[in-house]
Every structure is written in C-alpha cells, then in structure tokens.
Coordinates of C-alpha atoms and ligand atoms in Angstrom, one line a residue:
M1 CA 84.1 127.5 110.5
A2 CA 82.5 125.9 107.9
H3 CA 83.4 122.6 106.4
K4 CA 84.6 119.8 109.5
L5 CA 83.3 116.5 108.6
W6 CA 82.7 115.8 111.7
E7 CA 80.9 119.1 113.0
K8 CA 77.1 118.5 113.7
N9 CA 74.5 120.5 116.0
F10 CA 77.0 123.3 118.1
E11 CA 79.7 124.9 117.0
V12 CA 83.5 124.4 118.2
N13 CA 85.0 126.8 120.2
K14 CA 87.1 129.3 117.7
E15 CA 90.6 128.7 120.0
I16 CA 90.2 124.7 121.0
E17 CA 89.5 124.8 117.0
R18 CA 93.0 127.1 116.2
F19 CA 94.9 124.8 118.6
T20 CA 93.4 121.1 117.5
V21 CA 94.3 122.0 114.0
G22 CA 97.2 123.6 114.8
R23 CA 100.0 123.5 111.7
D24 CA 97.7 120.6 109.8
R25 CA 96.8 123.4 106.8
E26 CA 100.7 124.1 106.1
L27 CA 102.1 120.2 106.1
D28 CA 99.4 118.4 105.8
L29 CA 100.3 119.9 101.9
Y30 CA 102.9 117.8 102.0
L31 CA 100.5 114.3 101.7
A32 CA 98.2 115.8 99.4
K33 CA 98.9 113.8 96.3
Y34 CA 99.1 110.4 98.8
D35 CA 95.4 111.3 100.9
V36 CA 94.0 111.4 96.7
L37 CA 95.8 107.9 95.7
G38 CA 94.4 106.8 98.7
S39 CA 91.2 108.1 97.9
M40 CA 91.6 106.2 94.5
A41 CA 92.0 102.4 96.0
H42 CA 89.6 103.0 98.5
I43 CA 86.6 103.9 96.9
T44 CA 88.1 101.5 93.9
M45 CA 87.6 98.6 96.5
L46 CA 84.2 100.0 97.7
E47 CA 82.6 99.4 94.3
S48 CA 84.0 95.9 94.3
I49 CA 81.7 95.3 97.7
G50 CA 78.8 97.4 96.4
L51 CA 78.7 100.5 98.4
L52 CA 79.8 102.2 95.5
K53 CA 77.8 102.4 92.3
K54 CA 79.8 102.0 89.3
D55 CA 79.6 104.6 87.5
E56 CA 80.1 106.8 90.8
L57 CA 83.4 105.4 91.8
E58 CA 83.6 106.6 87.3
V59 CA 82.7 110.0 88.3
L60 CA 84.5 110.4 91.8
L61 CA 88.0 108.8 90.0
V62 CA 87.6 110.9 87.4
E63 CA 87.8 114.7 89.9
L64 CA 90.1 112.9 92.0
K65 CA 92.5 112.5 89.2
K66 CA 92.4 116.0 88.9
I67 CA 92.7 116.9 92.4
Y68 CA 96.2 114.5 92.1
Q69 CA 96.7 116.5 89.3
L70 CA 96.8 120.4 91.2
A71 CA 98.8 118.3 94.0
E72 CA 101.3 117.6 91.1
D73 CA 101.4 120.8 89.8
G74 CA 102.2 122.5 93.5
K75 CA 98.5 124.1 92.7
F76 CA 95.9 122.7 95.6
V77 CA 95.5 124.5 98.5
I78 CA 93.9 124.0 101.9
E79 CA 91.1 126.5 102.2
D80 CA 90.4 128.9 105.2
G81 CA 87.9 127.1 107.8
V82 CA 89.0 123.4 106.5
E83 CA 91.4 121.6 108.3
D84 CA 93.3 119.0 107.2
V85 CA 94.2 117.8 103.8
H86 CA 91.6 115.0 104.1
S87 CA 88.4 116.9 104.7
Q88 CA 89.4 119.3 101.4
V89 CA 89.7 116.1 99.5
E90 CA 86.3 115.5 100.8
L91 CA 85.3 119.3 100.0
M92 CA 86.1 119.3 96.5
L93 CA 84.7 116.2 95.6
T94 CA 81.6 116.9 97.0
D95 CA 81.3 121.3 95.4
K96 CA 81.8 119.1 92.4
L97 CA 79.0 115.8 92.8
G98 CA 77.3 116.7 96.1
D99 CA 75.8 113.5 98.3
I100 CA 78.9 111.7 95.7
G101 CA 81.6 113.0 97.3
K102 CA 80.4 111.9 100.8
K103 CA 79.7 108.9 99.8
I104 CA 83.6 108.1 99.8
H105 CA 84.6 107.9 103.1
S106 CA 82.8 104.8 104.7
G107 CA 84.8 102.3 105.8
R108 CA 87.5 104.6 106.2
S109 CA 88.8 107.1 109.3
R110 CA 91.2 109.2 109.1
N111 CA 93.0 107.6 111.5
D112 CA 93.6 104.9 109.1
Q113 CA 93.7 107.7 105.7
V114 CA 96.3 109.6 107.7
L115 CA 98.6 106.4 108.5
L116 CA 98.3 105.6 104.7
D117 CA 98.9 109.6 103.5
L118 CA 102.2 108.9 105.6
K119 CA 103.4 105.6 104.1
L120 CA 102.6 105.8 100.7
F121 CA 104.6 109.9 101.3
T122 CA 107.6 108.3 103.1
R123 CA 107.5 105.4 100.7
H124 CA 108.2 108.0 98.2
E125 CA 110.7 109.5 99.8
L126 CA 112.9 106.6 100.5
H127 CA 113.2 106.2 96.8
E128 CA 114.1 110.0 96.4
V129 CA 116.6 109.8 99.3
V130 CA 117.8 106.5 98.5
D131 CA 118.6 107.4 94.5
H132 CA 120.7 110.5 95.7
V133 CA 122.2 108.2 98.4
K134 CA 124.0 106.4 95.1
I135 CA 124.7 109.8 93.2
L136 CA 127.3 110.7 96.4
F137 CA 128.2 106.9 96.3
D138 CA 129.3 106.7 92.4
E139 CA 130.4 110.2 93.3
L140 CA 132.8 108.9 96.1
I141 CA 133.9 105.7 94.5
Q142 CA 134.4 108.3 91.3
K143 CA 137.2 110.3 93.0
S144 CA 138.5 107.1 95.4
N145 CA 139.2 105.6 91.9
Q146 CA 140.6 108.5 90.4
Y147 CA 143.2 109.7 93.5
K148 CA 143.9 105.8 94.6
D149 CA 147.5 106.3 94.5
V150 CA 147.5 109.9 96.6
L151 CA 148.4 109.3 99.6
M152 CA 148.0 111.3 103.0
P153 CA 148.1 110.6 106.4
G154 CA 145.9 108.5 108.4
Y155 CA 145.3 109.9 112.6
T156 CA 144.7 108.1 115.2
H157 CA 143.7 110.8 118.8
L158 CA 144.2 113.9 115.7
Q159 CA 148.2 112.4 116.0
I160 CA 150.0 111.5 112.6
A161 CA 150.2 107.8 112.5
M162 CA 150.4 105.4 109.4
P163 CA 149.6 106.2 105.5
S164 CA 146.4 106.3 104.5
S165 CA 145.6 108.1 100.8
F166 CA 142.3 109.3 99.8
G167 CA 141.8 106.1 97.7
L168 CA 140.4 104.7 101.0
W169 CA 139.4 108.4 102.8
F170 CA 136.5 109.0 99.6
G171 CA 136.0 104.9 99.3
A172 CA 134.9 105.3 102.7
Y173 CA 132.1 107.0 103.1
A174 CA 131.2 105.0 99.9
E175 CA 131.1 101.8 101.7
S176 CA 129.5 103.9 104.9
L177 CA 126.6 104.6 102.7
V178 CA 126.1 100.5 101.3
D179 CA 125.6 99.9 105.7
D180 CA 122.6 103.2 105.8
M181 CA 121.6 101.6 102.6
F182 CA 120.0 98.5 105.0
F183 CA 118.7 100.8 107.0
L184 CA 116.8 102.5 104.5
E185 CA 115.9 98.8 103.6
A186 CA 114.1 98.0 106.6
A187 CA 112.8 101.5 106.4
W188 CA 111.7 100.4 103.3
R189 CA 110.0 97.0 104.1
M190 CA 108.1 98.3 107.1
T191 CA 106.9 101.2 105.4
N192 CA 105.7 99.3 102.1
R193 CA 102.6 98.0 103.5
N194 CA 98.9 99.0 104.0
P195 CA 97.3 100.0 107.1
L196 CA 94.7 100.8 104.7
G197 CA 91.3 99.4 106.5
S198 CA 92.0 99.7 110.0
A199 CA 89.8 102.7 110.0
A200 CA 90.3 104.0 113.8
G201 CA 92.0 100.8 114.8
Y202 CA 89.3 98.6 115.0
G203 CA 88.5 97.9 111.9
S204 CA 85.0 98.1 110.2
S205 CA 82.2 96.0 109.9
F206 CA 81.6 96.7 105.9
P207 CA 83.3 93.3 104.3
L208 CA 86.6 95.7 103.2
N209 CA 89.0 94.0 100.6
R210 CA 92.2 94.9 102.7
Q211 CA 93.9 93.0 100.1
M212 CA 92.9 94.6 97.1
T213 CA 93.7 97.9 98.3
T214 CA 97.0 96.3 99.2
D215 CA 97.7 95.3 95.5
L216 CA 95.8 98.4 93.8
L217 CA 98.8 100.8 96.2
G218 CA 101.7 98.2 95.5
F219 CA 102.2 97.6 98.7
D220 CA 103.8 94.0 99.6
S221 CA 101.1 92.8 102.0
M222 CA 99.1 94.5 104.6
D223 CA 99.9 95.6 108.0
Y224 CA 97.2 93.1 109.0
N225 CA 96.3 93.6 112.9
V226 CA 94.2 96.6 112.7
V227 CA 95.6 97.3 116.3
Y228 CA 98.7 96.7 115.1
A229 CA 98.3 98.9 111.7
Q230 CA 97.3 101.9 114.1
M231 CA 100.0 101.1 117.1
G232 CA 102.4 101.8 113.9
R233 CA 102.0 105.5 113.7
G234 CA 105.3 106.8 114.9
K235 CA 106.6 103.4 115.1
M236 CA 107.5 103.4 111.3
E237 CA 108.0 107.2 111.9
R238 CA 110.8 106.9 114.6
N239 CA 112.5 103.5 112.4
V240 CA 112.3 106.2 109.0
A241 CA 113.9 108.3 110.9
F242 CA 116.3 106.0 112.7
A243 CA 117.4 105.2 108.5
L244 CA 117.7 108.6 107.9
A245 CA 119.7 109.4 110.8
T246 CA 122.5 107.1 110.2
V247 CA 122.7 108.3 106.6
A248 CA 123.3 111.9 107.4
G249 CA 125.8 110.5 110.2
T250 CA 127.8 109.6 107.2
L251 CA 127.4 112.6 105.7
A252 CA 128.2 115.3 109.3
K253 CA 131.2 112.9 109.5
L254 CA 132.4 113.3 106.3
A255 CA 131.1 117.2 106.2
M256 CA 133.7 117.1 109.8
D257 CA 136.6 116.0 107.4
A258 CA 135.8 117.8 104.5
C259 CA 136.2 121.3 106.7
M260 CA 139.2 120.0 108.5
F261 CA 141.2 118.8 105.7
N262 CA 140.4 122.3 104.5
C263 CA 142.2 124.1 106.8
Q264 CA 145.3 126.1 105.7
N265 CA 146.9 123.8 108.9
F266 CA 146.2 120.6 107.3
G267 CA 145.8 121.7 103.7
F268 CA 145.4 118.2 101.7
V269 CA 141.6 119.2 99.9
H270 CA 140.9 123.0 98.4
L271 CA 138.0 124.6 97.7
P272 CA 137.9 125.6 94.4
K273 CA 136.8 129.6 95.5
E274 CA 133.6 130.2 93.7
C275 CA 132.2 127.1 95.8
T276 CA 133.5 128.8 99.4
T277 CA 132.1 131.9 100.9
G278 CA 133.5 135.3 101.5
S279 CA 133.8 137.5 105.0
S280 CA 132.5 141.0 105.5
I281 CA 135.4 141.9 107.5
M282 CA 138.6 140.1 106.3
P283 CA 139.2 140.6 103.0
H284 CA 141.2 136.7 102.3
K285 CA 138.7 134.4 103.7
K286 CA 137.2 131.7 102.3
N287 CA 134.9 129.6 104.4
P288 CA 133.9 125.8 103.6
D289 CA 130.2 126.6 104.8
V290 CA 128.4 124.7 101.8
F291 CA 130.5 122.0 103.9
E292 CA 129.5 123.5 107.8
L293 CA 125.9 123.6 106.9
I294 CA 125.7 120.1 105.4
R295 CA 127.5 119.2 108.8
A296 CA 124.5 121.5 111.4
K297 CA 121.8 120.0 109.1
S298 CA 122.5 116.7 109.5
N299 CA 123.1 116.6 113.1
K300 CA 120.0 118.1 113.2
I301 CA 118.1 115.5 111.0
Q302 CA 120.3 112.7 113.8
S303 CA 118.2 114.3 116.4
L304 CA 115.1 113.2 114.6
P305 CA 114.4 109.8 115.9
Q306 CA 114.3 111.5 119.8
Q307 CA 112.1 114.2 118.4
V308 CA 109.8 111.1 117.5
M309 CA 110.2 109.3 120.5
M310 CA 109.6 112.0 122.5
I311 CA 106.2 112.9 121.1
M312 CA 105.3 108.8 121.3
N313 CA 107.5 106.4 123.0
N314 CA 105.0 106.6 126.5
L315 CA 101.5 106.7 124.5
P316 CA 99.1 103.1 125.0
C317 CA 97.4 101.7 121.6
G318 CA 94.9 103.8 119.8
Y319 CA 94.7 106.6 118.2
F320 CA 96.0 109.9 119.9
R321 CA 96.7 113.4 118.9
D322 CA 100.0 113.3 120.4
L323 CA 100.9 112.2 117.1
Q324 CA 99.8 114.9 114.3
I325 CA 102.6 116.5 116.3
I326 CA 105.3 113.8 114.6
K327 CA 104.3 115.3 111.2
E328 CA 105.9 118.6 112.4
V329 CA 109.0 117.6 112.2
F330 CA 109.4 114.6 109.9
L331 CA 108.0 115.3 106.9
P332 CA 109.9 118.4 106.7
A333 CA 112.8 115.5 107.1
F334 CA 112.7 114.1 104.0
G335 CA 113.9 116.8 101.9
E336 CA 116.2 118.4 103.7
L337 CA 118.1 114.7 103.9
E338 CA 118.1 115.0 99.7
D339 CA 119.1 118.4 99.9
C340 CA 121.8 117.9 102.4
L341 CA 122.7 114.6 100.2
Q342 CA 123.0 116.3 96.5
M343 CA 124.9 119.4 97.7
T344 CA 127.5 116.7 99.3
A345 CA 128.0 115.2 96.1
Y346 CA 128.2 118.3 94.0
I347 CA 130.7 119.9 96.7
I348 CA 132.8 116.8 96.6
N349 CA 133.0 117.0 92.8
K350 CA 134.3 120.0 92.8
M351 CA 136.8 119.2 95.7
E352 CA 140.3 119.2 94.6
V353 CA 143.0 117.0 96.7
N354 CA 146.7 118.0 97.1
E355 CA 148.9 115.7 95.8
H356 CA 152.0 116.3 97.5
I357 CA 151.3 116.9 101.2
L358 CA 153.6 113.5 102.2
D359 CA 156.6 115.4 101.1
N360 CA 156.3 117.5 104.2
P361 CA 158.8 116.6 106.7
M362 CA 156.5 116.5 109.6
Y363 CA 154.8 113.3 108.3
D364 CA 157.9 111.1 108.2
P365 CA 157.4 109.3 111.1
I366 CA 153.5 108.3 109.8
F367 CA 156.0 105.3 107.6
S368 CA 157.8 104.4 110.7
V369 CA 155.6 100.8 110.8
E370 CA 156.2 100.1 107.2
E371 CA 160.1 100.7 108.8
V372 CA 159.3 98.4 111.3
N373 CA 157.9 95.7 109.2
R374 CA 160.3 95.4 106.7
L375 CA 162.7 95.2 109.4
A376 CA 160.9 92.3 111.3
A377 CA 159.7 90.3 107.7
A378 CA 163.6 90.2 107.6
G379 CA 163.6 88.3 110.7
M380 CA 164.4 90.9 113.0
P381 CA 161.9 90.0 116.1
F382 CA 159.3 92.6 115.8
R383 CA 160.3 94.1 119.7
D384 CA 163.4 94.7 118.3
A385 CA 163.2 96.2 115.2
Y386 CA 160.4 98.9 116.9
K387 CA 162.9 99.5 119.5
K388 CA 165.4 100.3 116.6
V389 CA 163.3 102.4 114.7
G390 CA 161.5 104.0 117.2
L391 CA 165.3 105.2 119.2
E392 CA 165.8 106.3 115.4
I393 CA 162.8 109.1 115.3
E394 CA 164.3 110.3 118.5
A395 CA 167.3 110.7 117.4
G396 CA 165.9 112.7 114.5
T397 CA 168.4 110.2 111.7
F398 CA 164.6 108.4 110.8
T399 CA 165.1 108.6 106.6
P400 CA 162.1 106.9 105.7
D401 CA 161.1 105.0 102.6
K402 CA 157.9 106.2 100.9
N403 CA 157.4 103.1 98.7
I404 CA 154.6 101.1 101.1
H405 CA 153.5 98.4 99.5
H406 CA 149.8 97.1 101.0
T407 CA 148.1 94.7 99.4
H408 CA 145.4 92.7 101.5
A409 CA 141.7 93.6 101.0
G410 CA 140.9 97.2 101.5
S411 CA 144.4 98.9 102.0
I412 CA 145.7 101.6 100.3
G413 CA 147.1 99.3 97.9
N414 CA 143.6 97.1 96.9
L415 CA 140.9 99.4 98.0
C416 CA 138.2 96.5 96.8
N417 CA 136.1 99.4 95.2
D418 CA 134.7 96.8 92.8
K419 CA 133.0 94.7 96.2
I420 CA 131.8 97.9 97.3
S421 CA 130.1 99.0 94.8
A422 CA 128.8 95.3 94.4
L423 CA 127.1 95.6 97.0
M424 CA 125.3 99.1 96.6
D425 CA 124.1 97.9 93.9
E426 CA 122.7 94.5 94.7
N427 CA 121.3 96.1 98.2
I428 CA 119.6 98.9 95.3
S429 CA 118.0 96.1 93.6
R430 CA 116.4 94.6 96.8
F431 CA 114.1 97.3 97.1
H432 CA 112.1 96.4 94.3
F433 CA 110.9 100.4 93.3
E434 CA 109.5 99.0 90.1
K435 CA 106.6 97.5 91.3
V436 CA 105.8 100.8 93.4
A437 CA 105.4 102.8 90.0
S438 CA 104.1 100.3 88.5
A439 CA 100.7 99.5 90.9
V440 CA 101.0 103.9 91.0
E441 CA 100.9 104.2 87.1
K442 CA 98.3 101.8 86.9
L443 CA 96.2 103.3 89.7
L444 CA 96.2 107.1 87.6
G445 CA 94.9 106.1 84.5
Ligands
LIG501 N1 95.3 115.8 111.7 C1 95.4 114.3 112.5 C2 97.0 113.6 112.6 O1 97.4 114.0 111.8 C3 94.3 113.2 111.4 C4 93.6 112.0 112.3 C5 92.6 112.6 113.0 N2 91.4 111.4 114.0 C6 91.4 112.4 115.0 N3 90.6 111.2 115.3 N4 91.1 113.4 115.5 O2 96.9 112.5 113.3

C-alpha cells in the first residue's frame, strides 16, 4: 500500500485500488522514457523561476538521466504497490535524494504529466510509422517500375473489365500512402504542441515559463489555453487513431488483393514457399497467412478511432478517469501497425508476379474497349464501334490486338511514379523531425 502520491491519513480500500489502478502498471511502461524527459524539462524550468536551487536541479537531472537509461534498456519497472509511472519515477528520486525528489511536482499535476507523456510517446511513434510507411512506399514504387510492362486484367464488380498492369497495381498502393501521409502530418502537428503547465486543467499560481518547456522538448508551440490543453486528452488519441486507421486501410486492401491474386483461380502473384504456411491435414497447402494476418490486424486498427470515441466522446471538459482506459487500446496500436507495415514491405519484396496472365484467352474481352477506341479513332461513330465489337464478342469471333497504347498521366504507359515519389518526399519534409531530435538530444545532454 506504500507510495501513493496522494495518500493522506487513511488507507485506501484494496479492491478500490485494484480496480482504479487497472492496467496502468503495465501500460505506463510505454510512457516511462517520456515521463522522465518531461520531468527533466519541467524541473529545468522550475529552477529558472526560483522553485529549485541550481545544485538541486543538477543532482535531479543526473538521477533522471539514469532512470531514462534504465527505461531505454527495458529495465524500468513499476514496483509492487506503486500505482503508475509518475509515482514510480518520483519514488526513485526520493529514495535516492530524499526531500529534493519531492520538489519536482510543483506546478504540475498528473493530469498534464500524463498528457505530456502521451504526446511525447505519440510523437516518437508517429516518426516510426512515417519511416515504416516510406520503406513500404519505396518497395511498392520499385515493384511498380520493375513490372510496368506486365499486364494484368483490371476488374469492376469482380468481372474482368479492362487491361491493367502490375505497374499500376503496385503504384496505386504507393500513391495511397501519399494520401495517408497527409493524415499522419495532421496527427503529428496536433501532437507536437505542449500541454505541460496546464496542471490539473486550470493552470497554476506559480509563474510557470511554458515557452521554456515548449522549447526544451522541441514542440512547435504550446496548447495555450489550459482548459483546451486538458481537452486534448482523448481528442489527440482519436485524431491520431484516424491517421493510423487510414494507413491500416491501405494495408488491409492491399492484403485482400494479394490473398485473392495469390489464389489458384487467379494465379497472378506467387509467394515463395518459405513465405507461406502449411496445413496439418492437407499436404499440398501453401497458405498466404501473412497477408491474412495483415488484413485482420489492419482491420482491427481501423476500429481504433471508434474505440477511442466510445470511451471519450460524451465527456464534458475537464479531466476524468475514463481517459485512463484509452491507453489500453491506443498505446499498443503503434507497435501493431509498425509490425504490419514492416511485414508488408518484406512480403511485397518477396512477391513474384505471373508475366503471362493474359495468354489465357478467357481474358480477351478486356481488350474490347481498346478495339472500340481504335475504330472510333479511325472515324467510326463510337456507338457503332461499340455495337460492332459487342456483336463480335457475342459471336466468339473477337480477336484482340494486345498491343495497347495508354499515354495519359497515370495510365499504364505513363505511371508518373516520379511525380508520386516527389509528392511523398515533399510530405515527409514537412515533419521537420530533425528539430525534435535535436531538442531531445540537447535535453538528455
Ligand atoms: N493514470 C491516470 C491516467 O491515465 C493518471 C492521471 C491521474 N489523475 C487523476 N486525477 N486521478 O489518466
């Protein structure tokens, strides 16, 4: 029962404690490094306004850096009886430094502390997600260029429709990631604002220098209004979840296509056997479980915004313990998405394509529009050409000319992958990751 930051002169009911602490002792481990970083910035600011002595600040920073290193090495633990990461860090400081450790919490509440931890964690993870998206993007563009001349059937209603190509198919998913990056950028921008100093949600009578902690932590700006800063809890998670969900949507669709195209009835793509899984009963099986798991995990991530909203949507302004539960769905989502992105890039790299799909005459009708356009270009009215080709197909006398000429922007013969890549580079350059990295490096000394 020891070590409760708010414990006074009565003991808390054990069942109440178990229920209210919930899964914090496990989930707060995601936040440990960031809790320490936040404390380093906070106490540096406290010293500057006279709430800590210079030598006190120095010993505290030394200890905090050690705790940061522990967390970095995966050795940070929340001890039995300690309720959360904030309490654990403070306990470690007071164990080591006595009363000095108790001074770090002036002008702060666990409400703005956890807000800050969540923002620093999310900011870090968004950078990771962007890096993983870029790796997958490059893989897709590479495959698109490699197979730009390999045709495949395009479908509408899952009925064979028109010629498409592997260049278009791979490139389409690359461009989808360009749009997803707009959401990640918006998520990053709202995450990269400093809530520290809002305290319990109403500020403090100490003359806190919020600009100083904003600069020390490399934030673009602060969440100025202290009531709004607290309102950001849940809102940030929801909006970031939308960004993760749009990336996951791209992955889920790609995975669905890949499962279908890998099926023997299509046979458009092939996975090397070491990238498939077997069956315990059917000796011939080589299943695309990787894509199936990417599909399911990505679908799960697409439910994240709804899960966050169901937890926080109807809360009035101000802190509520409800917000704690968001951590359970939000914190693990980044690792899961990053894993899916990494596996997708890996498996796309290994994927082989069938270069002779269209040799099968069952696909001949996909060239019908090519023929109609050829006749129309030679002067026959479009409707007449359409009818002529239609009747030939019905009569089984249609023989397609498979030499197609698509030249406009974004078509089979003109993929514009260079333009798509330029958009991606431009999107990534707007994050200014270097600014954040140098602030964090400086703070850690
Ligand atoms: N574990 C809490 C959370 O995640 C930390 C903040 C506690 N604040 C409070 N007023 N009880 O929300």
